[in-house]
Coordinates of N, CA and C and ligand atoms in Angstrom, one line a residue:
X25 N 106.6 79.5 76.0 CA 106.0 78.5 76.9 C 105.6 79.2 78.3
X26 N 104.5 78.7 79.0 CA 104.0 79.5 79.9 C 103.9 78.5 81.4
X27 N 104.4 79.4 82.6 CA 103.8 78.5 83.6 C 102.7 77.6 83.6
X28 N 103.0 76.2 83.8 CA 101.5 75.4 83.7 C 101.5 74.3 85.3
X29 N 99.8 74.2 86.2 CA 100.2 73.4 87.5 C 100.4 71.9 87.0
X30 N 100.1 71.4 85.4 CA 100.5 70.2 86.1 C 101.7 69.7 84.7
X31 N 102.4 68.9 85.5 CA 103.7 68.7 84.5 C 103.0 67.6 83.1
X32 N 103.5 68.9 82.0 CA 102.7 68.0 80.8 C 103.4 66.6 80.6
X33 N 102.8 66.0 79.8 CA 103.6 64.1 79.1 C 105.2 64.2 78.8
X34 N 106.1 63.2 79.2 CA 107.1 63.0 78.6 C 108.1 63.9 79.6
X35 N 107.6 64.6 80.4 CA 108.9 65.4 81.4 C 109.3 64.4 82.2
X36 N 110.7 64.3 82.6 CA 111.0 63.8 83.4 C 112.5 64.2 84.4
X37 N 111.9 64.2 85.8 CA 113.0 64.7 86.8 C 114.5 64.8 86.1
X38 N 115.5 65.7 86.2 CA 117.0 65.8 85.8 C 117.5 66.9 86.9
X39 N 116.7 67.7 87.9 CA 117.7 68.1 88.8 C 116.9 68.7 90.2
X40 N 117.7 68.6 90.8 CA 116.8 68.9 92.1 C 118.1 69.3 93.5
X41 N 117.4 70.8 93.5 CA 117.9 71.5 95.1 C 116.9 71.0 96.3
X42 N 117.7 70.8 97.0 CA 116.9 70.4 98.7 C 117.8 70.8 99.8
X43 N 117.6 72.1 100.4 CA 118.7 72.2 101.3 C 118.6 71.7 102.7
X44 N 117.0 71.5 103.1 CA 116.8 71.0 103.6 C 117.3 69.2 104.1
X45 N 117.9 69.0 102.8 CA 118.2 67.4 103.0 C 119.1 66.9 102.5
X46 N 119.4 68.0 101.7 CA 121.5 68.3 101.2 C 121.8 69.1 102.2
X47 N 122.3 68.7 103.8 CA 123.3 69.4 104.5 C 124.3 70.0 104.1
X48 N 125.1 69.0 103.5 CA 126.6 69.0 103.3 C 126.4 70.6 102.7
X49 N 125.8 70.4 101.5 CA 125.7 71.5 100.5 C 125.3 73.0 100.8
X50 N 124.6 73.1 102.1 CA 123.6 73.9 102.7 C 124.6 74.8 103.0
X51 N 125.6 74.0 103.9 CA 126.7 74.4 104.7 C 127.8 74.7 103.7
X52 N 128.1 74.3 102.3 CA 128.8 74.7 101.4 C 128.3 76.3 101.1
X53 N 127.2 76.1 100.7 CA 126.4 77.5 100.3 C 127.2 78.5 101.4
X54 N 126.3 77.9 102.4 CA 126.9 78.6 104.3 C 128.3 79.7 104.0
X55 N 129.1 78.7 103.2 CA 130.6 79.4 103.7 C 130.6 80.0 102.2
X56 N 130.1 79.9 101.2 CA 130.1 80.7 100.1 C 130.0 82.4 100.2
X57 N 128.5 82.2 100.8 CA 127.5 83.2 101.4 C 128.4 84.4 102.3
X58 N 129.2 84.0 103.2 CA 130.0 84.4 104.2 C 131.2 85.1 103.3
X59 N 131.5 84.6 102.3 CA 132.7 84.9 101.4 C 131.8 86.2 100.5
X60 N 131.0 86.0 100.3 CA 130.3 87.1 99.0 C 129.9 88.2 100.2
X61 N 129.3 88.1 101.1 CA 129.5 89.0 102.2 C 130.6 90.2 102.7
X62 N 131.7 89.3 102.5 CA 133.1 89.8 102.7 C 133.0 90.9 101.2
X63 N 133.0 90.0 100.0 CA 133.5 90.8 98.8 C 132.3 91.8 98.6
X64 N 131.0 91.4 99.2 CA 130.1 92.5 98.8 C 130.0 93.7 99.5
X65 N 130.5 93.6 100.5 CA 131.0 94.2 102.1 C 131.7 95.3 101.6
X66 N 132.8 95.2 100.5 CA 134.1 95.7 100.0 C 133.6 96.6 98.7
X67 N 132.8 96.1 98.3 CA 132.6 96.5 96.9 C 131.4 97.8 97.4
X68 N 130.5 97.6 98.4 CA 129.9 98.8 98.3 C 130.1 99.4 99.5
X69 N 130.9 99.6 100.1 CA 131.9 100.1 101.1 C 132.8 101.8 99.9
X70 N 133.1 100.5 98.8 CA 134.0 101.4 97.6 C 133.4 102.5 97.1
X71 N 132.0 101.5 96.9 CA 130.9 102.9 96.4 C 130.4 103.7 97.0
X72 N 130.1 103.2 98.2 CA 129.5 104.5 98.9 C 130.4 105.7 99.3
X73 N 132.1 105.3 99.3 CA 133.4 105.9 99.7 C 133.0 107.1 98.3
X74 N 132.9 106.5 97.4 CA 132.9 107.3 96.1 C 131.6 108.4 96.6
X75 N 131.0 108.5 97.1 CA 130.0 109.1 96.5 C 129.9 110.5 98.0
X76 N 130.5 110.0 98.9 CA 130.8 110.6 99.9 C 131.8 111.2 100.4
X77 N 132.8 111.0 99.8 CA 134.3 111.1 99.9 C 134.4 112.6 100.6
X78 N 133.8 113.4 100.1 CA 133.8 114.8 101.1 C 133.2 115.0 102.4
X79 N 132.2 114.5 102.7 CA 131.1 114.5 103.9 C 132.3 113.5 104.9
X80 N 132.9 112.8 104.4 CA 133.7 111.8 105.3 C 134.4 112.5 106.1
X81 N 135.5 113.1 105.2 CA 136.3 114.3 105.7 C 135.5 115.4 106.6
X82 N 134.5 115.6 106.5 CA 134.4 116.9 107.5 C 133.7 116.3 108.5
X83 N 133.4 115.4 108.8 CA 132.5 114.3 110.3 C 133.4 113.5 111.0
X84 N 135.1 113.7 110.6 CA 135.5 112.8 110.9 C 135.2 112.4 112.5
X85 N 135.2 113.6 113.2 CA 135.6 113.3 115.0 C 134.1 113.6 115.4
X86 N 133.2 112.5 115.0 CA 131.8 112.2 114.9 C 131.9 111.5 116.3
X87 N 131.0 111.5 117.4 CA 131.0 110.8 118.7 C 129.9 109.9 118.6
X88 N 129.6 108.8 119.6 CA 129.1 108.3 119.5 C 128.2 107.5 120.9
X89 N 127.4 107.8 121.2 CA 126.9 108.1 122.9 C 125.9 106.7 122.9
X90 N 125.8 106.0 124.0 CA 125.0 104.8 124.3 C 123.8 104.7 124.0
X91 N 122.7 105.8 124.0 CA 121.6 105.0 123.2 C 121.6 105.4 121.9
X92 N 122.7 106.2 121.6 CA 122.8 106.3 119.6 C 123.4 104.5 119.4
X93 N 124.1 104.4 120.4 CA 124.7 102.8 119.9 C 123.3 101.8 120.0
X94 N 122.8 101.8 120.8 CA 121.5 101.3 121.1 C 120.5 101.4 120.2
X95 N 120.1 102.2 119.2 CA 119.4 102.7 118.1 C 119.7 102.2 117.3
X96 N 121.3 102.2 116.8 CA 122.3 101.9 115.4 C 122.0 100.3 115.6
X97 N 122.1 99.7 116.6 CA 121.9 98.0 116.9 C 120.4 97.7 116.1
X98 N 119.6 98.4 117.0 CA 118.1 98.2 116.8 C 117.7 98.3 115.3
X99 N 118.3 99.9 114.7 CA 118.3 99.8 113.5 C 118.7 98.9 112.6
X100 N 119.3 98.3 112.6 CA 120.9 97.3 112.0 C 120.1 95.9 111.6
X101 N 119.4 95.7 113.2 CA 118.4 94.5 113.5 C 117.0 94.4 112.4
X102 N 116.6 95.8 112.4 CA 115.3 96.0 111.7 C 115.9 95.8 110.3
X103 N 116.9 96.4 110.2 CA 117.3 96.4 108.6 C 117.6 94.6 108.1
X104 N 118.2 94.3 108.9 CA 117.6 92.5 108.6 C 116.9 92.0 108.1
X105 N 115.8 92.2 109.4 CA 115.0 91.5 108.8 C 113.9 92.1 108.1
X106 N 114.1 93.6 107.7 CA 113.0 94.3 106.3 C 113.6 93.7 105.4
X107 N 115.0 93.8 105.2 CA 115.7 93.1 103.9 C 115.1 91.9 102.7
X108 N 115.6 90.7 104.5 CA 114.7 89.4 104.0 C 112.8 89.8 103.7
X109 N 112.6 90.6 104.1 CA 110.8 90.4 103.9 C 110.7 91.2 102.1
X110 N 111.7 92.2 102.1 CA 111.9 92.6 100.3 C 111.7 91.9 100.0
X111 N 113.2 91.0 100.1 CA 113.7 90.0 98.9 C 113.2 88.9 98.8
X112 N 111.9 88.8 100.0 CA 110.9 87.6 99.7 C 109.5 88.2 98.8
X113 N 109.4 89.0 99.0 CA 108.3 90.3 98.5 C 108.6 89.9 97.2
X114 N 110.0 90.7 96.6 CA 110.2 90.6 95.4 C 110.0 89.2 94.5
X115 N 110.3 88.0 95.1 CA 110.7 86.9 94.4 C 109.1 86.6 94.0
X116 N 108.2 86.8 95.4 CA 106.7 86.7 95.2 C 105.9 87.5 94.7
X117 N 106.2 88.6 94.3 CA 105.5 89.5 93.0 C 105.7 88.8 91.5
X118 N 107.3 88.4 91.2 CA 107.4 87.4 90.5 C 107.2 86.0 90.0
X119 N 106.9 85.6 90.8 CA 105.9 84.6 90.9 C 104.4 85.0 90.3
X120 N 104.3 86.3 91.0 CA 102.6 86.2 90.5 C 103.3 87.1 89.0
X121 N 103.8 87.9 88.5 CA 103.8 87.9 87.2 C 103.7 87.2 86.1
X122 N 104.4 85.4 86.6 CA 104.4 84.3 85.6 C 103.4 83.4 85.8
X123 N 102.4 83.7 87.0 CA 101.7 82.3 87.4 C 100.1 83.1 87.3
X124 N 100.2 84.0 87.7 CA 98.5 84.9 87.9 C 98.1 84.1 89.2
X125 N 99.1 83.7 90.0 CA 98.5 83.1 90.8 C 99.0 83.6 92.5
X126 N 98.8 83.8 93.6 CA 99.4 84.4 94.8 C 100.2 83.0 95.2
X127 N 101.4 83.5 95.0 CA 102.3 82.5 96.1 C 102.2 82.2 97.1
X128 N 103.3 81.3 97.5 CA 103.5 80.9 98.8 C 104.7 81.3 99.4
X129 N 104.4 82.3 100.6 CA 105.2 82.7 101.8 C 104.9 82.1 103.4
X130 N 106.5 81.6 103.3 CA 106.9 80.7 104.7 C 108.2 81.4 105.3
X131 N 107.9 80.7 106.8 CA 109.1 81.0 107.4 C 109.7 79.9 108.1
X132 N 110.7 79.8 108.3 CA 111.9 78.3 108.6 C 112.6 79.5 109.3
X133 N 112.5 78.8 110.9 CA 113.7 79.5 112.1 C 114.2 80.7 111.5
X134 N 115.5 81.3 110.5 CA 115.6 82.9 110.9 C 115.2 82.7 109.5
X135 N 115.2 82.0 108.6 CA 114.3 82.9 107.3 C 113.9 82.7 106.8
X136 N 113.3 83.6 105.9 CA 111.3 83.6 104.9 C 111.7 83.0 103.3
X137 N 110.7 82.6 102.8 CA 110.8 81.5 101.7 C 109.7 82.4 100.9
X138 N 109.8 82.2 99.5 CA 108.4 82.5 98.3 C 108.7 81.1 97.5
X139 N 107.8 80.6 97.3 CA 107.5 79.7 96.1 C 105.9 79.5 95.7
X140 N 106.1 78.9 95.1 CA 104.9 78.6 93.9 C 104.8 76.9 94.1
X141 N 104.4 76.6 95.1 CA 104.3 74.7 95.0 C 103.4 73.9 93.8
X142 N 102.0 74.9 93.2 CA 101.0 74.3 92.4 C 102.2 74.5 91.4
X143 N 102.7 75.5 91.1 CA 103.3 75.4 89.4 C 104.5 75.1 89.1
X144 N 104.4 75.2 87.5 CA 105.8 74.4 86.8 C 106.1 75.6 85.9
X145 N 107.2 76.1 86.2 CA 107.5 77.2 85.6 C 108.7 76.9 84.7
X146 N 108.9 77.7 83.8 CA 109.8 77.5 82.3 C 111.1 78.1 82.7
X147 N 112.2 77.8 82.3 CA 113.5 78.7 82.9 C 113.4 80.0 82.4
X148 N 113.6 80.5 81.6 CA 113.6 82.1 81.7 C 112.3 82.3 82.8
X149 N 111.2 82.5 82.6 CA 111.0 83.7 83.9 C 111.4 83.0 85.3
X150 N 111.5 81.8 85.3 CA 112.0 81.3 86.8 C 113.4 82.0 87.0
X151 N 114.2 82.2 85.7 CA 115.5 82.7 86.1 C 115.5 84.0 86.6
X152 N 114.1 84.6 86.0 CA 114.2 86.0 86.4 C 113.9 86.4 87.8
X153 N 112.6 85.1 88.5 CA 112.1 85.3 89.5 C 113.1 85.4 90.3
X154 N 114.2 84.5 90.3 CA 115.8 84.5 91.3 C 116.3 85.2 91.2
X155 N 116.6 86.0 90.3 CA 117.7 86.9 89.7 C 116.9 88.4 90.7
X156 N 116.0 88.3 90.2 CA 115.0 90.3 90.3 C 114.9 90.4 92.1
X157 N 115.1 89.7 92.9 CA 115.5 90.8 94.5 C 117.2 91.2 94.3
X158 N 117.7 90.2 93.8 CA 118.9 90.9 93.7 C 119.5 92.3 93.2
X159 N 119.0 91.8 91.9 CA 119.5 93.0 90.6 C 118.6 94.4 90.9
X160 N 117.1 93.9 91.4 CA 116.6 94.9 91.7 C 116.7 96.1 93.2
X161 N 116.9 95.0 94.4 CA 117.4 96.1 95.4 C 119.1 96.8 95.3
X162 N 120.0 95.8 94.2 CA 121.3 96.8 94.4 C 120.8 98.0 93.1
X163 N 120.1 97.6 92.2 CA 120.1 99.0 91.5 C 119.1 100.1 92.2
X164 N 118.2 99.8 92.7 CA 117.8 100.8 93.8 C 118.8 101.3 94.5
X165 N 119.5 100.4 95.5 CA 120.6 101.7 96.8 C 121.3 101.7 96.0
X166 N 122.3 101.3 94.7 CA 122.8 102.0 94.5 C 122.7 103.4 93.9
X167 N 121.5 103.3 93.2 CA 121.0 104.9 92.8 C 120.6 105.4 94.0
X168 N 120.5 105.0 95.2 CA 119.6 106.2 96.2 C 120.8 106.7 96.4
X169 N 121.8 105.7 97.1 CA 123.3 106.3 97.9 C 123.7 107.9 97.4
X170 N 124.0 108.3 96.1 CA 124.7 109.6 96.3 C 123.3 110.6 96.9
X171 N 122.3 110.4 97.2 CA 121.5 111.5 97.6 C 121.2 111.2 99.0
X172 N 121.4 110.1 99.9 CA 121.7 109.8 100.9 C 122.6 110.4 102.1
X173 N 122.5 110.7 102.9 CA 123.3 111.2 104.1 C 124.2 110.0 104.6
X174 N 125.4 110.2 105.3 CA 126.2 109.4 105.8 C 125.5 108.8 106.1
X175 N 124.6 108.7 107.9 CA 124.1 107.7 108.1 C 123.3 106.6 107.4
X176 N 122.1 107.1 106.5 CA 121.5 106.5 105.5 C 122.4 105.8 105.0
X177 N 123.6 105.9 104.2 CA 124.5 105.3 103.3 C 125.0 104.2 104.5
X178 N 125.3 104.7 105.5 CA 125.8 103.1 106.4 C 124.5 102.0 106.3
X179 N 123.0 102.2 106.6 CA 122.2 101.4 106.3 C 122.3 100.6 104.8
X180 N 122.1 101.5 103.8 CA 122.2 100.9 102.4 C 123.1 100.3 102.3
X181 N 124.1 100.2 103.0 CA 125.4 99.5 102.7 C 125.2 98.0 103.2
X182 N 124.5 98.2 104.3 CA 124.1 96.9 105.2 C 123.3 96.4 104.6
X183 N 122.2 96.8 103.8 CA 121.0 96.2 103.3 C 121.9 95.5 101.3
X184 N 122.9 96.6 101.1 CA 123.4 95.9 100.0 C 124.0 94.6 100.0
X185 N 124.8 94.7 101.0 CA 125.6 93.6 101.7 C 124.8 92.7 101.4
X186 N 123.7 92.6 102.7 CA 123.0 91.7 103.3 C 122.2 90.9 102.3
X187 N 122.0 91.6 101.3 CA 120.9 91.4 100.0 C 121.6 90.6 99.3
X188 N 123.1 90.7 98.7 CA 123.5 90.2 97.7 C 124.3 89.0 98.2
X189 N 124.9 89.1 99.7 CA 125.2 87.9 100.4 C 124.6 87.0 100.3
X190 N 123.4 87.5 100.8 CA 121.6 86.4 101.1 C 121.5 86.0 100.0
X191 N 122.0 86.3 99.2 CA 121.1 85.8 97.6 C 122.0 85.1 97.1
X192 N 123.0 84.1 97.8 CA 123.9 83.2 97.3 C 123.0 81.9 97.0
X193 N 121.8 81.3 97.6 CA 121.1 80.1 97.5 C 121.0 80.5 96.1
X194 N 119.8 81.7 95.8 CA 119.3 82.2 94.1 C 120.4 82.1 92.9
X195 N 121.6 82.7 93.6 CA 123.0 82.3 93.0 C 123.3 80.9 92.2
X196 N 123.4 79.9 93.1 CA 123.5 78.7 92.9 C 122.3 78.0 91.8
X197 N 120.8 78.5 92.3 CA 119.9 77.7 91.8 C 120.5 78.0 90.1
X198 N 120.3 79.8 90.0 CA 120.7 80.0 88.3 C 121.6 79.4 88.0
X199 N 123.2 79.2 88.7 CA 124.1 78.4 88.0 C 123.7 77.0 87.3
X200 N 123.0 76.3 88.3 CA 122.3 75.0 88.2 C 121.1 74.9 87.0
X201 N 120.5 75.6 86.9 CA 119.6 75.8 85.7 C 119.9 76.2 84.3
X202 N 121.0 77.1 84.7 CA 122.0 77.9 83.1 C 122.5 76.2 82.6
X203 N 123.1 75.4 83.2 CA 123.6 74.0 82.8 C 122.7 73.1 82.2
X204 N 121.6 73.3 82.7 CA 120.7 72.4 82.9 C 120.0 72.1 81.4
X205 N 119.6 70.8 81.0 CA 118.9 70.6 79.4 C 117.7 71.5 79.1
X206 N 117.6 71.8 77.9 CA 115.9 72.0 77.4 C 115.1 71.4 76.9
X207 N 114.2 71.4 76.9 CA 113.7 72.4 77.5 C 112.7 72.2 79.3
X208 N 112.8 72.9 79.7 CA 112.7 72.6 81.4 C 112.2 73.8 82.1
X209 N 110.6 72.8 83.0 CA 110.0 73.0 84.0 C 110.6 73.1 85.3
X210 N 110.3 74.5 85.8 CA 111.1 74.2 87.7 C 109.6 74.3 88.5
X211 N 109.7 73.1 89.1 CA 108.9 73.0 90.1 C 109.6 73.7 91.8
X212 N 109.1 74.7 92.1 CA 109.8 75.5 93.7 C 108.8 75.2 95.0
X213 N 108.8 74.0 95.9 CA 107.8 73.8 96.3 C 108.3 74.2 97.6
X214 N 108.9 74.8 98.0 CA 109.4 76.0 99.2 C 110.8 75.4 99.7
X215 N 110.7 74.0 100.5 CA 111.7 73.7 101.0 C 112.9 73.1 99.6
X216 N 112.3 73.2 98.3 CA 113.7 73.0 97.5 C 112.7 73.3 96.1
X217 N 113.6 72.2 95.0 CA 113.1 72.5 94.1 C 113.7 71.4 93.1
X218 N 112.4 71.0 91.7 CA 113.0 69.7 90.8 C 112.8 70.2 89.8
X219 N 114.0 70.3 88.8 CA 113.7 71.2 87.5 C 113.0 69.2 86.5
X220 N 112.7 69.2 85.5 CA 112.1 68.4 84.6 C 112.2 68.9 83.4
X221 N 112.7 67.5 82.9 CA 113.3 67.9 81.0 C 112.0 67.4 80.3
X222 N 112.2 67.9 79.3 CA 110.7 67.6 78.2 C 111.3 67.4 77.1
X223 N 110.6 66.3 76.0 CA 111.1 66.1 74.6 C 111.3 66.9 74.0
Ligands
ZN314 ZN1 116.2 84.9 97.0

């Protein structure tokens, strides 16, 4: 079954994200997000310990002078918000893989959105569209990391973090869709999203 813009006969609404207007839930996400942060924080902390474990030992009494802290900030800052512009990149490349069509990129106060408003897309590649900034930037840093320099590896670490934290909303949606009847249209019209069941 193929992305189609208008929803064929006999679909009808069975689920819908709106974070925009599900606070409660936003803010559920909120404290989820903050917890996978913590565990993702830990987990490639682990890995990059693995892959460095010697260079650690010989830098240990590494100093650290005011505009290198000033840089490390600035950098830290950039790495933010390049992150979010990926993992909006990514979701909207995906999009045009299933739609042949250029998405839609927005921005809401601190962050960027990709969707597709004209189409109705079938759960597998919509699952993939959520799934691929994730799976795709941690299997990138994690392959760059062992060829990486300490410092490098502190950024990747941030951008792993930050990536797989951030991707708690994408998290949610696939849970919500893996449940969800067949066969089924997701409509993603930026500020949320209505999946639709079909005979
Ligand atoms: Zn995402």
């Amino acid at each position: 079954m193929k992305a189609v813009t208008s929803l064929p006969q006999g679909y009808t609404p069975c689920g819908e994200v709106n974070f925009a207007k599900d606070k409660k839930r936003a803010w559920i996400l909120n404290g989820v997000g903050l917890l996978l942060f913590i565990l993702f924080a830990l987990a490639f902390a682990y890995i990059a310990f693995l892959f460095h474990r010697e260079s650690l030992g010989r830098s240990a009494s590494v100093t650290i002078g005011g505009w290198q802290l000033l840089e490390g900030i600035l950098a830290m800052a950039f790495t933010v918000f390049g992150c979010m512009l990926v993992h909006e990149l990514i979701h909207g490349i995906f999009f045009w893989v299933f739609t042949r069509a250029w998405p839609h990129f927005g921005f809401k106060w601190i962050y960027a959105y990709a969707s597709a408003p004209e189409w109705y897309i079938p759960r597998t590649p919509f699952l993939i569209i959520r799934l691929a900034p994730f799976l795709l930037i941690t299997l990138i840093g994690v392959a760059v990391l062992p060829f990486a320099s300490l410092g490098l590896s502190l950024f990747l670490w941030l951008l792993l973090t930050l990536n797989a934290a951030g991707s708690v909303g994408d998290f949610y949606v696939i849970i919500r869709l893996l449940f969800a009847p067949s066969p089924l249209l997701v409509h993603d019209y930026g500020d949320g999203m209505t999946w639709y069941r079909g005979i």
